[in-house]
Amino acid sequence: MTTTDTAVTVTAVPGVVKPTSAEVMEDTGTGLDFGTRADRMPGHLTPNDRFFVRSHSPTPRIDVEGWSLRIEGDAVRSPVTFGYDDLWRAFPLVSVTRTIECAGNRRVLFGRQHGQRIAGTPWGRGAVSTAEWTGVRLRDLLEAAGVGPDAHDVMPVALDECGARRPMPLDKAMADDTLLALAMNGEPLPPDHGFPARVVVSGWLGAASIKWVGRIEVSRRPIHVPWNTEDYVLIGPDHPAHGPVLGTPINELPVTSLVELDWPAHLRPAPQLVRGRSFAGEQRIASVAYSIDRGPWHEARLTGSREAGAWTRWHFTWTPDPGEHTISIRATDDTGRTQPPHVPWNRLGYLNNQILDHPVHVAAEVTG
């Protein structure tokens, strides 16, 4: 650990670094944002090459030899700076499996449901992925910096062109599973996913898990920035403005589900094993039900991990007849929250977790 600033070399590259083949990724058309194809998810963890990408600026290429992380602010006893090797060697390393989802996931579907086109990244269903993250508890770094009891907000700040940043309250920053991550699925963070260090904020919107962190500000007062006053805020009739905030800031994510099929799906009139995943923000998935053609609800079988902060996998069997069908999924978490049939309008199309009718076309078998 050092107490001096170090120059850091940051080079922007066009768009993103990793390949974004249509075989595994969905291109939103922004040049920066790529979703994970729902029908190309091979296991519980999303491989690094398929993990969705959401960025506000082109991916920076950072020279780790000159990189450092500085913790400062009026709630810090004495500002400190950590080098990359400090983080690997001077603190206990922990690993957690957590799902990250953009608050704007399913925005295109939300717009269609309300008959309007909504500004923002035109996400389908692919802005959600899960990884094992390894790094240092943010709490350990804050305690080393002497964060005082009067601290209110903790704000990581990125080294990308726009300086992406979003504050969180001290209690969330001090949680056991809030990390400054250095590795992803057993490998050093890839450039598009935050190398050399990013924050992982369990169960909260993806925008809270700031990538390419170079500075953390700790304040005695609430911090207001565009990322929690104008963007990543629910704006609409049910969310009045207050002070500089245009609506209700988004933090924890609601219960959602994903069917592992194309949209629309094309199946054969033969027995099918329909798979999917459900996610409940900071909570655990308790049950998942499915309905065919808006008929009775049946329980899907949950498989694998049911960890808080990470998605749970499920499946059911179905033998469809030829024709047009819909599959609907309704997940419920361990606090009783469940997916609603309708999500009220909000201007930026956030938190669309309503029950979706997934279209399925079943072709007749050709014989002879």
PDB file of C-alpha atoms in Angstrom, residues 101 106 172 202-205 234 250-257 278-289 307-311 329-341 351 353-355:
ATOM      1  CA  GLU A 101     -28.235  -7.723 -14.999  1.00  0.00           C
ATOM      2  CA  ARG A 106     -36.067  -6.388 -21.967  1.00  0.00           C
ATOM      3  CA  LYS A 172     -24.145  -2.028   0.973  1.00  0.00           C
ATOM      4  CA  SER A 202     -24.630  -8.285  -5.347  1.00  0.00           C
ATOM      5  CA  GLY A 203     -28.291  -8.205  -6.380  1.00  0.00           C
ATOM      6  CA  TRP A 204     -28.272  -4.598  -7.579  1.00  0.00           C
ATOM      7  CA  LEU A 205     -28.561  -3.227 -11.082  1.00  0.00           C
ATOM      8  CA  LEU A 234     -37.709   5.184 -12.505  1.00  0.00           C
ATOM      9  CA  ILE A 250     -33.002   1.857  -8.905  1.00  0.00           C
ATOM     10  CA  ASN A 251     -31.022  -0.351  -6.562  1.00  0.00           C
ATOM     11  CA  GLU A 252     -32.141  -3.941  -5.952  1.00  0.00           C
ATOM     12  CA  LEU A 253     -33.500  -5.851  -8.927  1.00  0.00           C
ATOM     13  CA  PRO A 254     -36.891  -7.605  -9.039  1.00  0.00           C
ATOM     14  CA  VAL A 255     -37.710 -11.243  -9.839  1.00  0.00           C
ATOM     15  CA  THR A 256     -37.181 -12.098 -13.522  1.00  0.00           C
ATOM     16  CA  SER A 257     -37.020 -15.149 -15.786  1.00  0.00           C
ATOM     17  CA  SER A 278     -34.753 -17.075 -12.916  1.00  0.00           C
ATOM     18  CA  PHE A 279     -33.115 -14.342 -10.847  1.00  0.00           C
ATOM     19  CA  ALA A 280     -34.337 -12.492  -7.754  1.00  0.00           C
ATOM     20  CA  GLY A 281     -31.817  -9.722  -7.070  1.00  0.00           C
ATOM     21  CA  GLU A 282     -30.588 -10.020  -3.479  1.00  0.00           C
ATOM     22  CA  GLN A 283     -33.000 -12.878  -2.729  1.00  0.00           C
ATOM     23  CA  ARG A 284     -33.260 -16.580  -3.588  1.00  0.00           C
ATOM     24  CA  ILE A 285     -35.614 -18.155  -6.103  1.00  0.00           C
ATOM     25  CA  ALA A 286     -38.194 -20.281  -4.256  1.00  0.00           C
ATOM     26  CA  SER A 287     -40.323 -21.595  -7.134  1.00  0.00           C
ATOM     27  CA  VAL A 288     -40.900 -21.293 -10.872  1.00  0.00           C
ATOM     28  CA  ALA A 289     -44.190 -22.020 -12.649  1.00  0.00           C
ATOM     29  CA  GLU A 307     -27.952 -18.985  -4.049  1.00  0.00           C
ATOM     30  CA  ALA A 308     -29.025 -15.459  -3.168  1.00  0.00           C
ATOM     31  CA  GLY A 309     -27.754 -12.959  -5.713  1.00  0.00           C
ATOM     32  CA  ALA A 310     -27.451 -15.537  -8.501  1.00  0.00           C
ATOM     33  CA  TRP A 311     -29.850 -17.078 -10.961  1.00  0.00           C
ATOM     34  CA  ILE A 329     -42.938 -18.195 -16.828  1.00  0.00           C
ATOM     35  CA  ARG A 330     -43.674 -16.875 -13.338  1.00  0.00           C
ATOM     36  CA  ALA A 331     -40.904 -17.034 -10.732  1.00  0.00           C
ATOM     37  CA  THR A 332     -41.277 -16.311  -7.011  1.00  0.00           C
ATOM     38  CA  ASP A 333     -38.532 -15.572  -4.495  1.00  0.00           C
ATOM     39  CA  ASP A 334     -38.141 -16.560  -0.849  1.00  0.00           C
ATOM     40  CA  THR A 335     -39.798 -13.345   0.370  1.00  0.00           C
ATOM     41  CA  GLY A 336     -42.937 -13.921  -1.719  1.00  0.00           C
ATOM     42  CA  ARG A 337     -42.156 -11.450  -4.498  1.00  0.00           C
ATOM     43  CA  THR A 338     -43.351 -12.766  -7.832  1.00  0.00           C
ATOM     44  CA  GLN A 339     -43.389 -11.657 -11.444  1.00  0.00           C
ATOM     45  CA  PRO A 340     -46.430  -9.479 -12.194  1.00  0.00           C
ATOM     46  CA  PRO A 341     -48.685  -9.739 -15.256  1.00  0.00           C
ATOM     47  CA  LEU A 351     -37.197  -3.149 -14.590  1.00  0.00           C
ATOM     48  CA  ASN A 353     -39.987  -8.124 -15.080  1.00  0.00           C
ATOM     49  CA  GLN A 354     -43.537  -8.860 -16.125  1.00  0.00           C
ATOM     50  CA  ILE A 355     -44.633 -12.337 -17.167  1.00  0.00           C
TER      51      ILE A 355
END
